[in-house]
């Protein structure tokens, strides 16, 4: 069915409460109607095309409507749409669990499915605390989180997130985590990395705060939760693998769980299949979502080891079971989309491809490093971020209210690029099927947009 663009927008604004949006903005900021997806592009009913440079909130890996994913989903719809997973099982969930256990780091062999990333984080938090309670340490009720981290919107996940913007209104409802300074290597942060100090030295120095917190509080801590290597929603803040390595060692020393939230960074974004591989560590809980279905359907998983699983495994009468469920847990169609995604992932050396695209992207925007209103360009794999600053060398951030990033967004839309900056941070996280020509074009649009957004 074809819709008129204006009609779609009018009806959407009449009834849809759009996520993460001050709806009043749409009195002057046009809502963008989309009707089709084709590879890295989204296409409106009016034929307008937008290069999806943020992979539709970091979900899409291989382009929209990838033929293999679409074909497998269609086939699955002819056999089984949905069946509850308590007391029942089905081929897609079995095969997916086996394959995830095979490709994830170490001994993560147990999969608990949810239908969004936040809920997978809830599972990890609940399971960790419950594990300790079952092991005679019910006083382990606290979680350690990094400043600037983001783990989702449900109350537990939001509690361990420290992005004030999303959290402040709900503060009275939330658990209080122990917040430790992130090893963010950006130079814009107060107390951040001093120019000339290496990422590794900075991370080692900042790690002392984590060590001190663990030493002081470990008896009441269930787990530490981190976004390995890139704190995405917090502004694409990046940190090096050494911190993850030190953290794994310290968690072992103090007998605390480590939760790796790879919801955004998993599936090659950082240039390896999973970000934990950079540090060669295995978390106690690994949360995955977004790219898990190649960006087609909502599915998430919290993976853990036999050791954790066995703590819950006992006679019914002991009451030890992990009684967590969602109606659509392990939905066959979403699991099939994930299986098709894993098929594609196995077809070529995507980590190498992604690293190559990342290098190309860096080259395409590198002229911005001399821009008076660019404080920093940083990159990990195929994620590249550019911080805008009121005065580059002095690194004074623009006041958030000036919404400079939004100007880049608007410029992008005018020219057919979906760039959706986080505050003053313009970033790229495109699907892995973009071509070098598309990257060059995208970089050109972003450079012009930054020029325009910082002109006054
Ligand atoms: N963790 C991270 C690292 C994320 O980036 C996100 C989503 N942006 C979430 C958790 C929450 O996932 P969802 O939006 O699917 O609930």
Short mmCIF file of C-alpha atoms and ligand atoms in Angstrom, two decimals:
data_model
loop_
_atom_site.label_atom_id
_atom_site.label_comp_id
_atom_site.label_asym_id
_atom_site.label_seq_id
_atom_site.Cartn_x
_atom_site.Cartn_y
_atom_site.Cartn_z
CA UNK A 1 0.00 0.00 0.00
CA UNK A 2 1.35 3.37 -0.90
CA UNK A 3 0.76 6.32 1.43
CA UNK A 4 1.10 9.99 0.82
CA UNK A 5 4.02 11.29 2.87
CA UNK A 6 2.04 14.17 4.38
CA UNK A 7 -0.89 11.97 5.28
CA UNK A 8 1.36 9.46 7.04
CA UNK A 9 3.02 12.17 9.10
CA UNK A 10 -0.29 13.79 10.07
CA UNK A 11 -1.79 10.47 11.20
CA UNK A 12 1.38 9.48 13.05
CA UNK A 13 1.39 12.73 15.00
CA UNK A 14 -2.28 12.20 15.85
CA UNK A 15 -1.77 8.81 17.50
CA UNK A 16 1.82 7.60 17.77
CA UNK A 17 3.85 8.59 20.81
CA UNK A 18 7.33 8.46 19.31
CA UNK A 19 10.20 7.18 21.45
CA UNK A 20 12.88 9.34 22.99
CA UNK A 21 11.21 12.47 21.63
CA UNK A 22 9.82 15.74 22.93
CA UNK A 23 6.74 15.50 20.71
CA UNK A 24 6.35 19.29 20.63
CA UNK A 25 9.57 19.45 18.59
CA UNK A 26 7.54 18.09 15.71
CA UNK A 27 5.71 21.40 15.47
CA UNK A 28 8.85 22.62 13.67
CA UNK A 29 11.00 19.52 13.17
CA UNK A 30 9.55 17.36 10.40
CA UNK A 31 8.81 13.72 11.19
CA UNK A 32 10.34 11.60 8.44
CA UNK A 33 8.00 9.12 6.77
CA UNK A 34 9.58 5.85 5.64
CA UNK A 35 7.95 3.21 3.51
CA UNK A 36 10.69 0.95 2.22
CA UNK A 37 14.15 -0.25 3.12
CA UNK A 38 16.75 -1.21 0.53
CA UNK A 39 20.23 -2.18 1.63
CA UNK A 40 21.73 0.72 3.56
CA UNK A 41 18.91 3.04 2.47
CA UNK A 42 15.51 4.00 3.85
CA UNK A 43 13.01 5.33 1.34
CA UNK A 44 9.98 7.54 1.93
CA UNK A 45 6.57 7.36 0.21
CA UNK A 46 7.63 10.49 -1.64
CA UNK A 47 10.68 8.65 -3.01
CA UNK A 48 13.15 10.52 -0.75
CA UNK A 49 16.13 8.35 0.16
CA UNK A 50 18.17 8.40 3.37
CA UNK A 51 21.43 6.55 3.90
CA UNK A 52 20.96 4.87 7.28
CA UNK A 53 24.31 5.93 8.77
CA UNK A 54 23.23 4.92 12.29
CA UNK A 55 21.89 1.49 11.27
CA UNK A 56 18.44 2.37 12.67
CA UNK A 57 19.59 2.70 16.26
CA UNK A 58 22.55 0.36 15.72
CA UNK A 59 20.42 -2.66 14.86
CA UNK A 60 21.08 -3.21 11.20
CA UNK A 61 24.17 -5.14 10.10
CA UNK A 62 23.71 -6.18 6.47
CA UNK A 63 21.22 -3.69 5.10
CA UNK A 64 17.44 -3.53 5.18
CA UNK A 65 15.46 -6.48 3.82
CA UNK A 66 18.52 -8.66 3.31
CA UNK A 67 17.29 -11.36 0.91
CA UNK A 68 18.62 -14.28 2.96
CA UNK A 69 17.03 -13.06 6.20
CA UNK A 70 13.74 -12.30 4.43
CA UNK A 71 13.67 -15.72 2.73
CA UNK A 72 14.31 -17.65 5.95
CA UNK A 73 11.68 -15.64 7.81
CA UNK A 74 9.10 -16.27 5.09
CA UNK A 75 9.84 -19.97 5.22
CA UNK A 76 9.50 -20.00 9.01
CA UNK A 77 6.13 -18.25 8.84
CA UNK A 78 4.81 -21.18 6.84
CA UNK A 79 5.64 -23.62 9.64
CA UNK A 80 5.39 -22.05 13.10
CA UNK A 81 4.62 -18.46 14.09
CA UNK A 82 4.86 -18.67 17.85
CA UNK A 83 4.72 -21.14 20.69
CA UNK A 84 5.30 -20.50 24.35
CA UNK A 85 8.74 -21.59 25.49
CA UNK A 86 7.83 -22.81 28.98
CA UNK A 87 7.31 -26.56 28.69
CA UNK A 88 7.76 -26.42 24.88
CA UNK A 89 10.66 -26.03 22.49
CA UNK A 90 11.15 -25.67 18.74
CA UNK A 91 13.93 -25.98 16.14
CA UNK A 92 14.85 -22.27 15.72
CA UNK A 93 15.43 -21.68 19.44
CA UNK A 94 17.44 -24.88 19.82
CA UNK A 95 19.64 -24.22 16.81
CA UNK A 96 20.16 -20.58 17.75
CA UNK A 97 21.20 -21.46 21.30
CA UNK A 98 23.69 -24.05 20.05
CA UNK A 99 25.18 -21.62 17.57
CA UNK A 100 25.39 -18.73 20.02
CA UNK A 101 27.11 -21.00 22.53
CA UNK A 102 29.63 -21.94 19.81
CA UNK A 103 30.52 -18.41 18.68
CA UNK A 104 30.50 -16.43 21.94
CA UNK A 105 33.61 -16.27 24.12
CA UNK A 106 34.53 -19.03 26.55
CA UNK A 107 32.01 -21.19 28.36
CA UNK A 108 28.84 -19.15 27.84
CA UNK A 109 26.53 -22.02 27.04
CA UNK A 110 23.11 -21.08 28.46
CA UNK A 111 20.72 -18.71 26.71
CA UNK A 112 17.80 -16.89 28.34
CA UNK A 113 15.84 -14.96 25.72
CA UNK A 114 13.92 -11.71 26.02
CA UNK A 115 12.46 -9.43 23.40
CA UNK A 116 14.52 -6.27 23.93
CA UNK A 117 17.93 -5.32 25.21
CA UNK A 118 16.73 -3.69 28.44
CA UNK A 119 15.00 -6.90 29.47
CA UNK A 120 18.15 -8.91 28.79
CA UNK A 121 19.94 -6.57 31.20
CA UNK A 122 17.16 -7.13 33.76
CA UNK A 123 17.76 -10.87 33.43
CA UNK A 124 21.48 -10.45 34.04
CA UNK A 125 20.95 -8.25 37.12
CA UNK A 126 18.30 -10.54 38.59
CA UNK A 127 20.22 -13.72 37.85
CA UNK A 128 23.39 -12.36 39.37
CA UNK A 129 21.74 -11.34 42.63
CA UNK A 130 19.68 -14.53 42.73
CA UNK A 131 22.81 -16.64 42.21
CA UNK A 132 24.46 -15.05 45.23
CA UNK A 133 21.31 -15.44 47.32
CA UNK A 134 21.21 -19.13 46.42
CA UNK A 135 24.84 -19.37 47.48
CA UNK A 136 24.23 -17.99 50.95
CA UNK A 137 25.14 -14.35 50.16
CA UNK A 138 21.78 -12.55 49.88
CA UNK A 139 23.42 -9.32 51.03
CA UNK A 140 24.93 -8.92 47.58
CA UNK A 141 22.26 -6.50 46.36
CA UNK A 142 24.36 -3.77 44.75
CA UNK A 143 25.67 -3.25 41.26
CA UNK A 144 28.64 -1.28 40.07
CA UNK A 145 28.19 0.76 36.91
CA UNK A 146 30.41 3.15 35.00
CA UNK A 147 29.64 6.85 34.73
CA UNK A 148 28.17 7.68 31.35
CA UNK A 149 26.96 4.11 30.82
CA UNK A 150 23.61 3.17 29.32
CA UNK A 151 21.87 -0.18 29.66
CA UNK A 152 18.24 0.46 28.81
CA UNK A 153 14.98 1.98 29.94
CA UNK A 154 13.31 -0.55 32.24
CA UNK A 155 13.77 0.40 35.88
CA UNK A 156 16.61 -2.02 36.66
CA UNK A 157 18.51 -1.27 33.46
CA UNK A 158 17.88 2.46 33.88
CA UNK A 159 19.13 2.31 37.47
CA UNK A 160 22.56 1.11 36.31
CA UNK A 161 22.64 3.70 33.53
CA UNK A 162 24.05 7.07 34.40
CA UNK A 163 23.03 9.20 31.50
CA UNK A 164 21.20 11.88 33.49
CA UNK A 165 19.02 12.88 30.60
CA UNK A 166 17.18 9.56 30.51
CA UNK A 167 17.33 8.80 34.21
CA UNK A 168 16.70 11.91 36.30
CA UNK A 169 12.89 11.97 36.17
CA UNK A 170 12.73 8.46 37.61
CA UNK A 171 15.43 8.76 40.25
CA UNK A 172 13.07 8.15 43.21
CA UNK A 173 12.07 4.81 41.70
CA UNK A 174 15.54 3.43 41.08
CA UNK A 175 18.07 1.18 42.78
CA UNK A 176 21.22 3.10 43.66
CA UNK A 177 24.25 1.61 41.95
CA UNK A 178 27.84 2.33 42.92
CA UNK A 179 28.95 4.55 40.08
CA UNK A 180 32.63 4.46 39.23
CA UNK A 181 34.34 6.87 36.84
CA UNK A 182 34.45 5.43 33.34
CA UNK A 183 37.82 5.00 31.64
CA UNK A 184 36.51 7.20 28.83
CA UNK A 185 39.50 8.33 26.81
CA UNK A 186 37.87 11.40 25.29
CA UNK A 187 39.66 14.63 25.99
CA UNK A 188 36.47 16.65 26.54
CA UNK A 189 35.53 15.13 29.88
CA UNK A 190 36.33 16.98 33.11
CA UNK A 191 39.22 15.03 34.62
CA UNK A 192 39.44 13.08 31.36
CA UNK A 193 42.52 11.94 29.52
CA UNK A 194 45.13 14.66 29.30
CA UNK A 195 46.43 15.28 25.79
CA UNK A 196 49.53 13.16 25.21
CA UNK A 197 48.60 10.48 27.76
CA UNK A 198 48.03 7.13 26.06
CA UNK A 199 44.62 5.44 26.27
CA UNK A 200 46.19 2.54 28.09
CA UNK A 201 47.93 4.69 30.73
CA UNK A 202 44.75 6.67 31.26
CA UNK A 203 42.68 3.49 31.66
CA UNK A 204 45.15 1.97 34.12
CA UNK A 205 45.08 5.12 36.21
CA UNK A 206 41.28 5.35 36.21
CA UNK A 207 41.01 1.66 37.05
CA UNK A 208 42.30 2.40 40.56
CA UNK A 209 38.86 3.85 41.36
CA UNK A 210 37.19 0.61 40.34
CA UNK A 211 39.68 -1.37 42.36
CA UNK A 212 39.03 0.80 45.43
CA UNK A 213 35.25 0.41 45.09
CA UNK A 214 35.51 -3.36 44.75
CA UNK A 215 37.88 -3.60 47.66
CA UNK A 216 35.63 -1.54 49.90
CA UNK A 217 32.20 -2.90 48.91
CA UNK A 218 32.69 -6.33 47.37
CA UNK A 219 30.72 -8.13 50.06
CA UNK A 220 27.57 -6.24 49.07
CA UNK A 221 28.20 -6.24 45.30
CA UNK A 222 26.54 -8.77 43.00
CA UNK A 223 28.03 -7.62 39.70
CA UNK A 224 29.80 -4.93 37.72
CA UNK A 225 28.08 -4.00 34.47
CA UNK A 226 29.88 -2.39 31.53
CA UNK A 227 29.49 -1.68 27.83
CA UNK A 228 32.79 -3.11 26.58
CA UNK A 229 34.96 -0.58 24.72
CA UNK A 230 32.24 1.89 23.65
CA UNK A 231 29.66 3.63 25.81
CA UNK A 232 27.32 4.22 22.95
CA UNK A 233 24.25 6.16 24.15
CA UNK A 234 26.50 8.12 26.52
CA UNK A 235 28.10 9.77 23.48
CA UNK A 236 30.23 7.06 21.83
CA UNK A 237 32.80 7.34 24.60
CA UNK A 238 35.61 4.88 23.99
CA UNK A 239 38.00 3.02 26.22
CA UNK A 240 40.72 0.43 25.68
CA UNK A 241 40.68 -3.36 26.26
CA UNK A 242 43.19 -3.16 29.11
CA UNK A 243 40.48 -1.84 31.42
CA UNK A 244 38.29 -4.82 30.62
CA UNK A 245 41.17 -7.17 31.32
CA UNK A 246 41.93 -5.51 34.66
CA UNK A 247 38.23 -5.55 35.50
CA UNK A 248 37.89 -9.28 34.78
CA UNK A 249 40.90 -10.00 37.01
CA UNK A 250 39.55 -7.81 39.80
CA UNK A 251 36.05 -9.33 39.60
CA UNK A 252 37.66 -12.75 39.98
CA UNK A 253 39.78 -11.56 42.89
CA UNK A 254 36.82 -10.08 44.75
CA UNK A 255 34.34 -12.79 43.72
CA UNK A 256 32.02 -10.42 41.86
CA UNK A 257 30.19 -11.12 38.58
CA UNK A 258 31.00 -9.25 35.39
CA UNK A 259 28.11 -8.38 33.06
CA UNK A 260 29.15 -7.44 29.52
CA UNK A 261 26.41 -5.49 27.80
CA UNK A 262 27.29 -6.01 24.13
CA UNK A 263 23.80 -5.09 22.99
CA UNK A 264 25.18 -2.28 20.85
CA UNK A 265 28.80 -3.34 20.26
CA UNK A 266 28.36 -7.06 19.56
CA UNK A 267 28.44 -8.63 16.10
CA UNK A 268 31.56 -6.93 14.71
CA UNK A 269 30.84 -3.26 15.43
CA UNK A 270 34.19 -2.89 17.21
CA UNK A 271 36.09 -4.84 14.56
CA UNK A 272 35.86 -8.21 16.31
CA UNK A 273 32.80 -10.43 16.53
CA UNK A 274 32.42 -9.52 20.21
CA UNK A 275 34.14 -6.62 21.95
CA UNK A 276 35.22 -8.89 24.85
CA UNK A 277 37.53 -10.66 22.39
CA UNK A 278 39.78 -7.56 22.31
CA UNK A 279 40.65 -8.23 25.94
CA UNK A 280 40.41 -11.99 25.61
CA UNK A 281 38.03 -12.21 28.55
CA UNK A 282 34.82 -14.10 29.27
CA UNK A 283 32.09 -12.29 31.21
CA UNK A 284 29.76 -14.11 33.60
CA UNK A 285 26.79 -12.69 31.71
CA UNK A 286 26.76 -11.50 28.11
CA UNK A 287 23.77 -9.47 26.89
CA UNK A 288 23.13 -9.35 23.14
CA UNK A 289 20.36 -7.81 21.03
CA UNK A 290 20.13 -5.26 18.18
CA UNK A 291 22.38 -6.88 15.51
CA UNK A 292 21.35 -10.33 16.72
CA UNK A 293 18.55 -10.40 14.13
CA UNK A 294 20.45 -8.27 11.63
CA UNK A 295 18.14 -5.40 12.56
CA UNK A 296 14.91 -7.08 11.47
CA UNK A 297 13.04 -8.13 14.60
CA UNK A 298 13.26 -7.56 18.34
CA UNK A 299 15.18 -10.30 20.12
CA UNK A 300 17.68 -10.30 22.95
CA UNK A 301 19.54 -12.88 24.95
CA UNK A 302 21.37 -13.04 28.24
CA UNK A 303 24.00 -15.76 28.07
CA UNK A 304 25.74 -17.33 31.03
CA UNK A 305 27.80 -20.36 32.05
CA UNK A 306 26.92 -23.83 33.35
CA UNK A 307 28.29 -22.79 36.72
CA UNK A 308 25.60 -20.12 37.14
CA UNK A 309 22.93 -22.35 35.59
CA UNK A 310 23.65 -25.18 37.97
CA UNK A 311 23.05 -23.02 41.03
CA UNK A 312 19.38 -22.82 39.99
CA UNK A 313 19.09 -26.50 39.05
CA UNK A 314 17.45 -28.49 41.83
CA UNK A 315 14.24 -30.16 42.95
CA UNK A 316 11.14 -28.04 42.44
CA UNK A 317 10.47 -27.98 46.17
CA UNK A 318 13.73 -26.09 46.83
CA UNK A 319 12.24 -23.03 45.07
CA UNK A 320 15.51 -22.29 43.31
CA UNK A 321 14.21 -21.84 39.76
CA UNK A 322 14.78 -18.61 37.84
CA UNK A 323 11.15 -17.63 37.38
CA UNK A 324 11.50 -14.97 34.72
CA UNK A 325 9.51 -14.99 31.48
CA UNK A 326 8.12 -12.87 28.69
CA UNK A 327 5.17 -13.95 26.54
CA UNK A 328 7.30 -13.94 23.41
CA UNK A 329 10.44 -15.48 24.92
CA UNK A 330 12.31 -17.32 22.15
CA UNK A 331 9.77 -16.51 19.43
CA UNK A 332 10.50 -18.80 16.43
CA UNK A 333 10.34 -16.07 13.82
CA UNK A 334 12.79 -13.81 15.61
CA UNK A 335 15.10 -16.76 16.31
CA UNK A 336 15.00 -17.58 12.60
CA UNK A 337 15.96 -14.02 11.75
CA UNK A 338 18.91 -14.45 14.13
CA UNK A 339 19.88 -17.77 12.51
CA UNK A 340 19.84 -16.15 9.08
CA UNK A 341 22.02 -13.36 10.48
CA UNK A 342 24.52 -15.90 11.80
CA UNK A 343 24.52 -17.60 8.36
CA UNK A 344 25.58 -14.30 6.78
CA UNK A 345 28.14 -13.64 9.50
CA UNK A 346 29.76 -16.97 8.66
CA UNK A 347 29.96 -16.24 4.95
CA UNK A 348 33.00 -13.98 5.03
CA UNK A 349 35.55 -12.38 7.33
CA UNK A 350 33.27 -9.55 8.49
CA UNK A 351 35.58 -8.33 11.27
CA UNK A 352 38.32 -7.67 8.70
CA UNK A 353 35.82 -6.09 6.30
CA UNK A 354 34.44 -3.87 9.06
CA UNK A 355 37.92 -2.75 10.12
CA UNK A 356 38.70 -1.88 6.50
CA UNK A 357 35.52 0.19 6.19
CA UNK A 358 36.39 1.89 9.47
CA UNK A 359 39.80 2.92 8.14
CA UNK A 360 38.23 4.25 4.99
CA UNK A 361 35.72 6.25 7.01
CA UNK A 362 38.50 7.72 9.15
CA UNK A 363 40.34 8.84 6.03
CA UNK A 364 37.17 10.40 4.65
CA UNK A 365 36.57 12.63 7.71
CA UNK A 366 40.16 13.17 8.81
CA UNK A 367 40.28 16.75 7.47
CA UNK A 368 37.94 17.61 10.38
CA UNK A 369 40.76 17.06 12.86
CA UNK A 370 41.94 20.58 11.91
CA UNK A 371 38.48 22.11 12.20
CA UNK A 372 38.27 24.88 14.83
CA UNK A 373 35.01 23.47 16.22
CA UNK A 374 36.01 19.82 16.35
CA UNK A 375 37.55 18.77 19.64
CA UNK A 376 38.19 15.16 18.79
CA UNK A 377 37.65 12.36 16.29
CA UNK A 378 37.75 8.87 17.78
CA UNK A 379 37.15 5.46 16.36
CA UNK A 380 36.81 1.83 17.26
CA UNK A 381 36.09 -0.59 14.43
CA UNK A 382 33.28 0.80 12.32
CA UNK A 383 32.10 3.28 14.95
CA UNK A 384 33.45 6.79 14.51
CA UNK A 385 32.56 9.82 16.63
CA UNK A 386 33.28 13.52 16.26
CA UNK A 387 32.84 15.91 19.20
CA UNK A 388 31.83 19.45 18.36
CA UNK A 389 33.22 22.15 20.62
CA UNK A 390 32.67 25.88 21.00
CA UNK A 391 36.42 26.32 20.63
CA UNK A 392 38.33 23.28 19.45
CA UNK A 393 41.69 23.67 21.15
CA UNK A 394 40.13 24.92 24.43
CA UNK A 395 37.60 22.11 24.19
CA UNK A 396 34.73 24.01 25.67
CA UNK A 397 31.58 22.06 24.81
CA UNK A 398 28.67 23.88 23.22
CA UNK A 399 25.80 24.40 25.68
CA UNK A 400 23.43 21.45 25.21
CA UNK A 401 20.50 23.86 24.70
CA UNK A 402 22.04 25.11 21.44
CA UNK A 403 21.32 21.69 19.95
CA UNK A 404 24.19 21.90 17.47
CA UNK A 405 23.99 18.18 16.78
CA UNK A 406 20.38 18.58 15.76
CA UNK A 407 21.49 21.03 13.08
CA UNK A 408 23.75 18.34 11.65
CA UNK A 409 20.78 15.93 11.74
CA UNK A 410 18.64 18.43 9.81
CA UNK A 411 21.38 19.07 7.29
CA UNK A 412 21.79 15.32 6.81
CA UNK A 413 18.08 14.82 6.18
CA UNK A 414 18.00 17.63 3.62
CA UNK A 415 20.77 15.86 1.73
CA UNK A 416 19.61 12.27 2.18
CA UNK A 417 21.70 11.07 5.12
CA UNK A 418 20.34 9.76 8.39
CA UNK A 419 22.92 11.00 10.89
CA UNK A 420 21.45 11.33 14.36
CA UNK A 421 24.02 12.97 16.65
CA UNK A 422 24.04 12.38 20.41
CA UNK A 423 24.15 15.91 21.79
CA UNK A 424 27.34 17.50 20.44
CA UNK A 425 28.68 14.17 19.19
CA UNK A 426 28.21 13.39 15.52
CA UNK A 427 28.79 9.70 14.89
CA UNK A 428 28.69 7.06 12.20
CA UNK A 429 27.66 3.45 12.74
CA UNK A 430 26.46 2.30 9.31
CA UNK A 431 25.46 -1.17 8.13
CA UNK A 432 28.41 -3.24 6.88
CA UNK A 433 27.12 -3.21 3.30
CA UNK A 434 27.83 0.47 2.62
CA UNK A 435 30.30 1.01 -0.17
CA UNK A 436 33.43 3.17 -0.02
CA UNK A 437 31.72 5.59 -2.42
CA UNK A 438 28.75 5.85 -0.07
CA UNK A 439 31.10 6.44 2.86
CA UNK A 440 32.85 9.25 0.95
CA UNK A 441 29.53 10.84 0.11
CA UNK A 442 28.29 10.49 3.69
CA UNK A 443 31.48 12.04 5.04
CA UNK A 444 30.99 14.98 2.67
CA UNK A 445 27.44 15.54 3.93
CA UNK A 446 28.61 15.32 7.56
CA UNK A 447 31.50 17.75 6.98
CA UNK A 448 29.15 20.28 5.36
CA UNK A 449 26.64 19.75 8.16
CA UNK A 450 29.30 20.37 10.81
CA UNK A 451 30.44 23.46 8.94
CA UNK A 452 26.87 24.80 8.92
CA UNK A 453 26.12 23.80 12.51
CA UNK A 454 29.18 25.57 13.86
CA UNK A 455 29.16 28.65 11.60
CA UNK A 456 27.78 31.09 14.21
N1 LIG B 1 22.30 -1.65 26.35
C1 LIG B 1 22.90 -0.92 25.41
C2 LIG B 1 24.40 -0.85 25.41
C3 LIG B 1 22.16 -0.23 24.46
O1 LIG B 1 22.79 0.52 23.55
C4 LIG B 1 20.75 -0.35 24.48
C5 LIG B 1 19.87 0.35 23.46
N2 LIG B 1 20.33 1.49 22.88
C6 LIG B 1 20.16 -1.14 25.46
C7 LIG B 1 20.95 -1.77 26.38
C8 LIG B 1 18.67 -1.30 25.54
O2 LIG B 1 18.19 -2.08 24.49
P1 LIG B 1 16.67 -1.91 24.04
O3 LIG B 1 16.52 -0.54 23.46
O4 LIG B 1 16.47 -2.99 23.02
O5 LIG B 1 15.82 -2.12 25.25
#
